[in-house]
Structure formats: structure tokens, C-alpha cells
Coordinates of C-alpha atoms in Angstrom, one line a residue:
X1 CA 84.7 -187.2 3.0
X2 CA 84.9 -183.5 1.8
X3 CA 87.9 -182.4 -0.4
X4 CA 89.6 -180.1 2.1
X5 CA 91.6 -178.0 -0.6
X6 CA 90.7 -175.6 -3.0
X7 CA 87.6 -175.9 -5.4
X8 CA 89.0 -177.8 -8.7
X9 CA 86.4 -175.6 -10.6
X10 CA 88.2 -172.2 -9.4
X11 CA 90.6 -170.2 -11.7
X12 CA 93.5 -171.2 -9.3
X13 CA 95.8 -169.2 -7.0
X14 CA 98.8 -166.7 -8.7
X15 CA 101.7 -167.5 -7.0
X16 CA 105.0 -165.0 -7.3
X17 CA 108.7 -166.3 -6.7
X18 CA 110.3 -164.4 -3.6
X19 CA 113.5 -165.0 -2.1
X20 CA 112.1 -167.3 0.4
X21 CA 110.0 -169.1 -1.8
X22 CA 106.8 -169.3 -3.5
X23 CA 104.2 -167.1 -2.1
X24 CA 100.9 -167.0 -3.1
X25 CA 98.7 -163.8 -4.4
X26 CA 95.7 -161.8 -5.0
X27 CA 96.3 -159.5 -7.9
X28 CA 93.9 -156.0 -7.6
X29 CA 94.0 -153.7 -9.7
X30 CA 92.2 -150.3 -10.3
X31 CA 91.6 -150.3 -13.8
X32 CA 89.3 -153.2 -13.9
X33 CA 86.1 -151.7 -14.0
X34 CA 87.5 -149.7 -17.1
X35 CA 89.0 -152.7 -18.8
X36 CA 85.3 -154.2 -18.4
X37 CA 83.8 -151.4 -20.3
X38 CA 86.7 -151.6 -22.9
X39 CA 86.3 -155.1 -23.8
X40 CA 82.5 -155.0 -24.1
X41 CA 83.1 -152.6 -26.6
X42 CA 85.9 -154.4 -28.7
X43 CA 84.1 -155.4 -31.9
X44 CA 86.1 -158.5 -33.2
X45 CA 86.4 -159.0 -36.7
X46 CA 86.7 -162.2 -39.2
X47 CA 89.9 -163.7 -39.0
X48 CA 91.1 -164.7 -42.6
X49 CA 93.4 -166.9 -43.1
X50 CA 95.5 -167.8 -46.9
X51 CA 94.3 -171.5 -46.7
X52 CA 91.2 -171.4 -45.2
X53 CA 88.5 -168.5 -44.1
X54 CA 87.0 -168.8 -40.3
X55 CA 84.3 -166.8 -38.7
X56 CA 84.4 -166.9 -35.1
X57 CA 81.2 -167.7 -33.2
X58 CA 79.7 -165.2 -30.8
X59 CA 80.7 -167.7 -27.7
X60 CA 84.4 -168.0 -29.5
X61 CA 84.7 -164.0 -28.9
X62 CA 83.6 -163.5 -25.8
X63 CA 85.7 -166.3 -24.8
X64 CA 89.1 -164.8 -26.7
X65 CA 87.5 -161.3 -25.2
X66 CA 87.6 -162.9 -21.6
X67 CA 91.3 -164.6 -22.2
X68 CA 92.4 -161.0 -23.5
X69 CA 90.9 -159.4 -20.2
X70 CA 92.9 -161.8 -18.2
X71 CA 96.0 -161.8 -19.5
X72 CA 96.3 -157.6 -18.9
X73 CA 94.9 -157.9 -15.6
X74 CA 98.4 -160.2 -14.9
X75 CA 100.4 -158.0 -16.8
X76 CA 99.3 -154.5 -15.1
X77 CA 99.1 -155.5 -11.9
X78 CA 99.9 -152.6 -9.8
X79 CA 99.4 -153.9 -6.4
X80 CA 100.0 -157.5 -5.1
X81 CA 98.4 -158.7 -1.5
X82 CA 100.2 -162.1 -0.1
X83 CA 99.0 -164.6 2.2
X84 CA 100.6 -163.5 5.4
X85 CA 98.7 -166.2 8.1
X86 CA 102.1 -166.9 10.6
X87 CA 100.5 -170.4 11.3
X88 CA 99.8 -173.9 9.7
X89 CA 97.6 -176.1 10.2
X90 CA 99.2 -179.7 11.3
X91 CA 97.5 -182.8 11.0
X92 CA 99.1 -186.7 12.2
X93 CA 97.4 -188.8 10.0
X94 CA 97.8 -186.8 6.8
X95 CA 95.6 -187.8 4.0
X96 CA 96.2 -187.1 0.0
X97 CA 94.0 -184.3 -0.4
X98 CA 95.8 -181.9 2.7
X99 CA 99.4 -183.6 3.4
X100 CA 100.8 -180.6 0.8
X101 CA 99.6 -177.8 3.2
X102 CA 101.2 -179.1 6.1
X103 CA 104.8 -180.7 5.5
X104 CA 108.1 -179.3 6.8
X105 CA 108.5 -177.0 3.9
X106 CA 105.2 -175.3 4.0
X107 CA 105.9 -174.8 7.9
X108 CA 109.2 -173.1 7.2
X109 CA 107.3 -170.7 4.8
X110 CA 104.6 -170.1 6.7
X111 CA 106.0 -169.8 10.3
X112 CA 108.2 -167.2 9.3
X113 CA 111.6 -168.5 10.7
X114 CA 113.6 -165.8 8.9
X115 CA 111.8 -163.7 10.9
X116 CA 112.1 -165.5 14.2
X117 CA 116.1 -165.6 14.0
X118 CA 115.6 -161.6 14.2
X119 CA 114.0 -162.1 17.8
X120 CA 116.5 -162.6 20.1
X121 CA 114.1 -164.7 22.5
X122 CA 113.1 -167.3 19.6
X123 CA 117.1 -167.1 18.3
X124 CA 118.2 -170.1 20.1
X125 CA 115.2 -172.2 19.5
X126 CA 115.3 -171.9 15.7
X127 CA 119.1 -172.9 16.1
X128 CA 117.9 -175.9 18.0
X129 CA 115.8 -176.8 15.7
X130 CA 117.9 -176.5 12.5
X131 CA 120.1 -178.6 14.6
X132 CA 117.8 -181.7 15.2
X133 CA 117.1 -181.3 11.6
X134 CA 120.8 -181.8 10.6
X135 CA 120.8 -184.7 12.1
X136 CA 117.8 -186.8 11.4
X137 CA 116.0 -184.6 9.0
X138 CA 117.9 -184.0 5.9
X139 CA 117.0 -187.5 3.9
X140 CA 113.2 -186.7 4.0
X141 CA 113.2 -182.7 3.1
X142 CA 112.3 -182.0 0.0
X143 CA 113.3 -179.5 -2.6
X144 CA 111.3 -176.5 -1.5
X145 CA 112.5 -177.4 2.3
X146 CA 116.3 -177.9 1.8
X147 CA 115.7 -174.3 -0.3
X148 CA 114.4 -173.1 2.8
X149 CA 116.3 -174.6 4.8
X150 CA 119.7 -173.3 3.8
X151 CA 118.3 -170.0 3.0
X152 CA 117.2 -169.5 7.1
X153 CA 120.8 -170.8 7.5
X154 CA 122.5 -168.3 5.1
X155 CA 120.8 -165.5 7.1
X156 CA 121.6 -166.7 10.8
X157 CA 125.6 -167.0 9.8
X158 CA 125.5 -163.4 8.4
X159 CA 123.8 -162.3 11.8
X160 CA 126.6 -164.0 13.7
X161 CA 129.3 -162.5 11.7
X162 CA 127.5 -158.7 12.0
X163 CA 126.6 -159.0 15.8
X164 CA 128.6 -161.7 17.0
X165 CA 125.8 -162.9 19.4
X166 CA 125.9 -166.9 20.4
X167 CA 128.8 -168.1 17.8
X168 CA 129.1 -171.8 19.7
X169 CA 125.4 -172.5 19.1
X170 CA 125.9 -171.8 15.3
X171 CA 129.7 -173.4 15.0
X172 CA 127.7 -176.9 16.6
X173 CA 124.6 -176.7 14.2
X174 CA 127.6 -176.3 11.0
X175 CA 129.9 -178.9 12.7
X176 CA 126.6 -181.5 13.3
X177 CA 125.3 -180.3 9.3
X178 CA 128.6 -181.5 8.0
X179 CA 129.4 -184.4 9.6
X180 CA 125.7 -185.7 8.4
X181 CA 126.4 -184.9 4.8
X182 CA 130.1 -186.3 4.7
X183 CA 128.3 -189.1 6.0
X184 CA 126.0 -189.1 3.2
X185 CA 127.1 -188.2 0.1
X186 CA 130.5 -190.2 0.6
X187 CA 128.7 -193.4 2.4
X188 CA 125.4 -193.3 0.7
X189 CA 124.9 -190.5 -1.9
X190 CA 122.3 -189.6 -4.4
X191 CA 120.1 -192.9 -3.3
X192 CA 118.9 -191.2 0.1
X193 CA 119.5 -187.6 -0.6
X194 CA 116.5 -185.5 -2.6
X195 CA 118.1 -183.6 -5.3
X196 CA 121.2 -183.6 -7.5
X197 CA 124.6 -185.4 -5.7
X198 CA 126.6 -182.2 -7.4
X199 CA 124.2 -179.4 -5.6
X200 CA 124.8 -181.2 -2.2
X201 CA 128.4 -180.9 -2.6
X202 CA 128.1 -177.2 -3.1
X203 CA 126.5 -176.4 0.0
X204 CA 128.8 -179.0 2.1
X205 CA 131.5 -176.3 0.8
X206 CA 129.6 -172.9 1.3
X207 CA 129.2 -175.0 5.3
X208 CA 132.7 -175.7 5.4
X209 CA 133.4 -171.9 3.7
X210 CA 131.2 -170.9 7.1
X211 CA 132.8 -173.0 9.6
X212 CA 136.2 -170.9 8.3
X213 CA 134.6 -167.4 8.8
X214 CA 133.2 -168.4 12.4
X215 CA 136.6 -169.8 13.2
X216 CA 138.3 -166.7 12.1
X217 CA 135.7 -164.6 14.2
X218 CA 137.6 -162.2 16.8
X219 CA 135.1 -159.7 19.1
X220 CA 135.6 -156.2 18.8
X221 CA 135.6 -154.9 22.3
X222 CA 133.9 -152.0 23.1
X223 CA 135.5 -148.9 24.8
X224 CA 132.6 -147.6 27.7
X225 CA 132.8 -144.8 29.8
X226 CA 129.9 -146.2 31.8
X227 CA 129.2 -148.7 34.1
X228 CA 130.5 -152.2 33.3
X229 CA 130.1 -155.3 34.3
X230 CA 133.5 -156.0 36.3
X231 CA 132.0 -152.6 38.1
X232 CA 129.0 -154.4 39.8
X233 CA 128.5 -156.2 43.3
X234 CA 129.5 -159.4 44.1
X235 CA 126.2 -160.3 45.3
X236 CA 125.2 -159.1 41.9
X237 CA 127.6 -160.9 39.8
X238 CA 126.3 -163.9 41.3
X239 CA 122.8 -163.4 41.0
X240 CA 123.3 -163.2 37.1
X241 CA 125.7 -166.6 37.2
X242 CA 122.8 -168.3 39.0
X243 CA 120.5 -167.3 36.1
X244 CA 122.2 -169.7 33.2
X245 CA 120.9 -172.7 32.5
X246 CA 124.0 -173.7 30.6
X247 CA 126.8 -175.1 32.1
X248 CA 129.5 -173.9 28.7
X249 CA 127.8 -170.2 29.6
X250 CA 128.9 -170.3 33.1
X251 CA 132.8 -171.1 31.9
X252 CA 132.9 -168.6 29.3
X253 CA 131.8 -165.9 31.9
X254 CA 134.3 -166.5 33.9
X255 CA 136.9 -166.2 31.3
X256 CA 136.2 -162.7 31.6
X257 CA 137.6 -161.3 35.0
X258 CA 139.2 -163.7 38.0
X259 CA 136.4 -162.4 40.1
X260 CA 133.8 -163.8 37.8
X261 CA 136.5 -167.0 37.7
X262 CA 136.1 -167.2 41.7
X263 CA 132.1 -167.1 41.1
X264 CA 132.1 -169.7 38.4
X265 CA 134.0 -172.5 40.1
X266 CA 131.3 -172.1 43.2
X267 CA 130.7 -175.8 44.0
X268 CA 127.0 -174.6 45.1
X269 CA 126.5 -173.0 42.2
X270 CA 127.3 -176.3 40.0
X271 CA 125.4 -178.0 42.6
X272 CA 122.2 -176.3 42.1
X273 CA 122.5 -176.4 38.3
X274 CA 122.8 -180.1 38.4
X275 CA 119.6 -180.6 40.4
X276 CA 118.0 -178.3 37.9
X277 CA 118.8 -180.8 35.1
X278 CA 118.8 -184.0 36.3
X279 CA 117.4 -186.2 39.0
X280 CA 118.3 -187.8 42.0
X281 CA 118.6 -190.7 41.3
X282 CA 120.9 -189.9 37.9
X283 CA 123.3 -188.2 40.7
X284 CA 123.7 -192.0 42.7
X285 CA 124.8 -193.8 39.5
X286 CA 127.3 -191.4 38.1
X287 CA 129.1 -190.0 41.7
X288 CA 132.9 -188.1 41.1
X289 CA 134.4 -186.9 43.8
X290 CA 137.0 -184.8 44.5
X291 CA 140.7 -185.0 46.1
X292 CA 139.4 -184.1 49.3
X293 CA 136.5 -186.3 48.8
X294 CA 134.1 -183.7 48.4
X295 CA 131.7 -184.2 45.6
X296 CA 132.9 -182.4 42.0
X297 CA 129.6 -180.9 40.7
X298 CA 130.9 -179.2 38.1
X299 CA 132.7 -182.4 37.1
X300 CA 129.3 -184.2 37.3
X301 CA 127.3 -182.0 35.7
X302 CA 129.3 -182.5 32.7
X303 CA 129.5 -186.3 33.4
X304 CA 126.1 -186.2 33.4
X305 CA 125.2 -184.0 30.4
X306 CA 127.0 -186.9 27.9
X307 CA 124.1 -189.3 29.4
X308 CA 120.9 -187.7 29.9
X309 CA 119.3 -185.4 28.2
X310 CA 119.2 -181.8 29.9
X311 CA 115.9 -179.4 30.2
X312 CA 116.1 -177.1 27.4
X313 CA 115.1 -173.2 27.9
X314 CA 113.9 -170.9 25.5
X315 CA 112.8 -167.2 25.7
X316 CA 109.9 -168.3 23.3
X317 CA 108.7 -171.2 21.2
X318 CA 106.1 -172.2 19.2
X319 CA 102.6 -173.4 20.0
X320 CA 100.4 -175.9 19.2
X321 CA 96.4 -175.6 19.8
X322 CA 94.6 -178.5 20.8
X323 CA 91.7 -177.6 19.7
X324 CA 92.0 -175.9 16.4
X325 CA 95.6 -178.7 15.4
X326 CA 97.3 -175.5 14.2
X327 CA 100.7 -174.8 14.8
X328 CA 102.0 -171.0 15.6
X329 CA 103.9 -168.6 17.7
X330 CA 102.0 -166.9 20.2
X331 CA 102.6 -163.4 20.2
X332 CA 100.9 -163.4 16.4
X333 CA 98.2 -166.2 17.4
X334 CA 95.5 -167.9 15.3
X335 CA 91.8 -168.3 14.3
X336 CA 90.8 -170.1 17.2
X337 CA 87.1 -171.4 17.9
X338 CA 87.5 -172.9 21.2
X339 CA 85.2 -170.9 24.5
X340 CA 88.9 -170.7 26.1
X341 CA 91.4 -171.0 24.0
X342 CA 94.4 -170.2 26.4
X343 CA 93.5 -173.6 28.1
X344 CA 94.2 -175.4 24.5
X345 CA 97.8 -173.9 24.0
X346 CA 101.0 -176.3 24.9
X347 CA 104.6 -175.2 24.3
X348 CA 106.0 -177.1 21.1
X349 CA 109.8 -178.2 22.1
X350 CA 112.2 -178.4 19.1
X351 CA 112.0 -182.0 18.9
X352 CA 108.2 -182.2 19.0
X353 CA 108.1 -180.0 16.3
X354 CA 109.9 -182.2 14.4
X355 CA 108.0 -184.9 15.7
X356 CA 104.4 -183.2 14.4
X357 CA 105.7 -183.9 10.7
X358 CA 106.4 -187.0 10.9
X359 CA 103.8 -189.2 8.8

């Protein structure tokens, strides 16, 4: 079969060290032609040693002349143009040759997820996924992924701390991350774990140093002389209740005024969130009722949530083509060679994603 990588008999890539990793280059730089003309024009001379005299052949100085040419093109580069393709390419049956270009690493890289945290529609579904990885993940990353891996998380903690957006989606994925690695570097240790014992223990402190801030988090409220929310109709207030797909979002709401208390306890309104999330039959096996002997949905949608899975609901997610096997988000695309390549896209959840790099 054909060797899917680069040709062996190239020069190689340059690759630069950024804060998120390696990155690969293409050096440019004006002064080429010139240095061209310079070199032809070098005349080298005999090299003469104490010991021993050498003349250099006329293939040994066009070589040295060539190596010379090189090495100032690397050191005067003036301009640098990186790889910048938001999509990987993602195959199940890896083989030798192209299992480097498509691991969990390389798709942190290349997907951009320090980017994606930025997006407040994609937010939730990188925390998801950080999640899942926490949990099953962390034995097989390896070093440039756990790099990676942390450095995504770094970024999402300071975000929460700045803006204060979703703090109980970050304060599960820490409290899920450190239960793992208590698990495994005092049950199991450096046998399972890629890397040195002593760096893991660093960052199970710097998670438990994050836990601490996120505990200590108060919101600053915000003085408006505008419309608020308390200000808006009841049929309004509703709608918007009827919009969350999460039961824990529903009971923080209503924290914030006793009308939005009166809305959230709306046995209808835990009624048609159950039947959202589970079905029928789930409902038959797992029946609470109430003191009056009326059924408690809000007691059974919580019942139910600690046996079956619930639908999970993003803004945006990632895609997978068909087609092409390449993995990306949408809104940036990919080379696709399908007639119509809409009709080759499928949503990637977080745990299929994890799923796609498993070999």
C-alpha cells in the first residue's frame, strides 16, 4: 500500500514550540534570492590544518556552500506561516504509517479547543468532553495530550473565575479529575499513568488549588437601571423555564425570586422535562408519588437521571464526514470531495468522540 505520510526523501517539516504545543512551519523569507547570488559567489579556500593539509573537492563546497545557505535561512527568518487546517483526519483501523496524525493529542492541537472554550455555544461540549476524558481517558493520553490537556483546562478555570459563567459544570469536571487520580496514583501509580509519578502529583494539587478558588467564588451582582428579569411577564418567565434542558438549571433559577420559585416547582413543567429525557416505559418502573398521590415529577426526574442516561444538548459540536473520515467543526468546514457533502455530515457527541480514538 502507499506510504500515506510525508516523502522520507524531503528535507522535513520546521516545527516551532508554542504555548499549545508543537506547531509546524514554513519559513519565507525575502532575502533568498540575494543569499543565492551571495553564495554562488563565495570563493572557498583550502582549509589547513597543523597535522594534516585537506583540499576540499568541488562537490565538498557546494555542499558546505548549501549547509551555510540553510542554516541563515533558519536563523533570519522574518516571517513564519503555520498549519492552521481546524480538522483531522480520523481513521478506525489505524495503521503504522498514519496512527501519529490522528491520535487524541493531534485532535486537541488541531481542533483548536482553546479556541472553542471562547464560544459560548461549543463551551459546555468541550467541558463534557474533558469530563468523559477524566474518567476513562487519562491512562492512555500521552505526553503531548495530558500537556494539552491541562493547558485547555488551565484556560477554562481562569474564564470561570473572570466571567463567572457555568461554575457547576467546571467544579464536576475538577471533582470527577480528582477523584480519578487519587484513585491512581495512590491505588495504582506510575505502572498505568504515562509520565513521571511526581508531575502527576503536581497537577492533582494545582486541581485541588482550583477546586479552592471555585469554592471561594462569590458573584458580583450587577446594579441595572434597565429592564430586569424579575420585571418580565409571567407568561414570559415561563416560556424561558420551559427552554432548559437541565433539571439543576431549573432549581438554581428559582433561587432567584419566589415568583421564579412558584414557576420552577410547576409539576407540568417537571412533567414535560421528564418525557423529554426518558421514555415511557422508564417512567412504569421507577413511579414516586406524592402525599396526595399525585405523581412527583420533579422527584422522578431526578430518580430517573441516577439510572438512565439523559439526552445531552449543545449549542454546537463537532462533525464527522462520512465521506472524506475527517473530523471538524462546522462553521470552519473541510476539503470535502463528496457531489453533496451536507448529506455526509453527522453530529459527533462527546462520547463518540472519544469513541473515534479508540484503536
Amino acid at each position: 500500500m502507499p506510504f500515506l505520510g510525508q516523502d522520507w526523501r524531503s528535507p522535513g517539516w520546521r516545527w516551532i514550540k508554542t504555548e499549545d504545543g508543537w506547531k509546524r512551519c514554513e519559513s519565507f523569507s525575502p532575502e533568498l534570492e540575494d543569499e543565492n547570488s551571495q553564495l554562488k559567489s563565495i570563493s572557498h579556500s583550502v582549509i589547513l590544518t597543523d597535522d594534516e593539509e585537506e583540499i576540499y573537492r568541488t562537490e565538498d563546497c557546494e555542499f558546505a556552500a548549501k549547509k551555510r545557505k540553510k542554516d541563515h535561512i533558519r536563523s533570519n527568518t522574518k516571517s513564519q506561516c503555520f498549519y492552521h487546517e481546524k480538522w483531522i483526519y480520523v481513521h478506525k483501523e489505524s495503521t503504522r504509517e498514519r496512527h501519529g496524525y490522528c491520535t487524541l493529542g493531534e485532535a486537541f492541537n488541531r481542533l483548536d479547543f482553546s479556541s472553542a472554550i471562547q464560544d459560548i455555544r461549543r463551551f459546555n461540549y468541550v467541558v463534557k468532553l474533558l469530563q468523559l476524558i477524566a474518567k476513562s481517558q487519562l491512562t492512555s493520553l500521552s505526553g503531548a495530550a495530558q500537556k494539552n490537556y491541562f493547558n485547555i483546562l488551565d484556560k477554562i478555570v481562569r474564564k470561570v473565575l473572570e466571567d463567572q459563567h457555568n461554575p457547576r459544570l467546571i467544579k464536576d469536571l475538577l471533582q470527577d479529575l480528582s477523584s480519578t487520580l487519587c484513585i491512581l496514583i495512590r491505588g495504582v501509580g506510575k505502572s498505568v499513568l504515562v509520565g513521571n509519578i511526581n508531575i502527576w502529583i503536581c497537577r492533582l494539587e494545582t486541581i485541588l488549588t482550583w477546586q479552592q478558588q471555585l469554592k471561594n467564588l462569590q458573584m458580583n451582582k450587577q446594579v441595572s437601571n434597565g429592564l430586569t428579569l424579575s420585571d418580565l411577564p409571567l407568561h414570559m418567565l415561563n416560556n424561558i423555564l420551559y427552554r432548559f434542558s437541565d433539571g439543576w438549571d431549573i432549581i438554581t433559577l428559582g433561587q432567584v425570586t419566589p415568583t421564579l420559585y412558584m414557576l420552577s416547582e410547576d409539576r407540568h413543567l417537571w412533567k414535560k422535562l421528564c418525557q423529554y429525557h426518558f421514555a415511557e416505559k422508564q417512567f412504569c418502573r421507577h413511579l414516586i408519588l406524592s402525599e396526595k398521590g399525585h405523581i412527583d415529577w420533579k422527584l422522578m426526574y431526578f430518580a430517573l437521571q441516577k439510572y438512565y442516561p439523559i439526552k445531552e444538548q449543545y449549542g454546537d459540536t463537532l462533525h464527522f464526514c462520512r465521506h472524506c473520515s475527517i473530523l471538524f467543526w462546522k462553521d470552519t468546514g473541510h476539503p470535502c470531495t463528496a457531489n453533496d457533502p451536507d448529506t455526509c455530515f453527522m453530529p459527533v457527541s462527546p462520547q463518540h468522540f472519544i469513541d473515534l480514538f479508540k484503536f
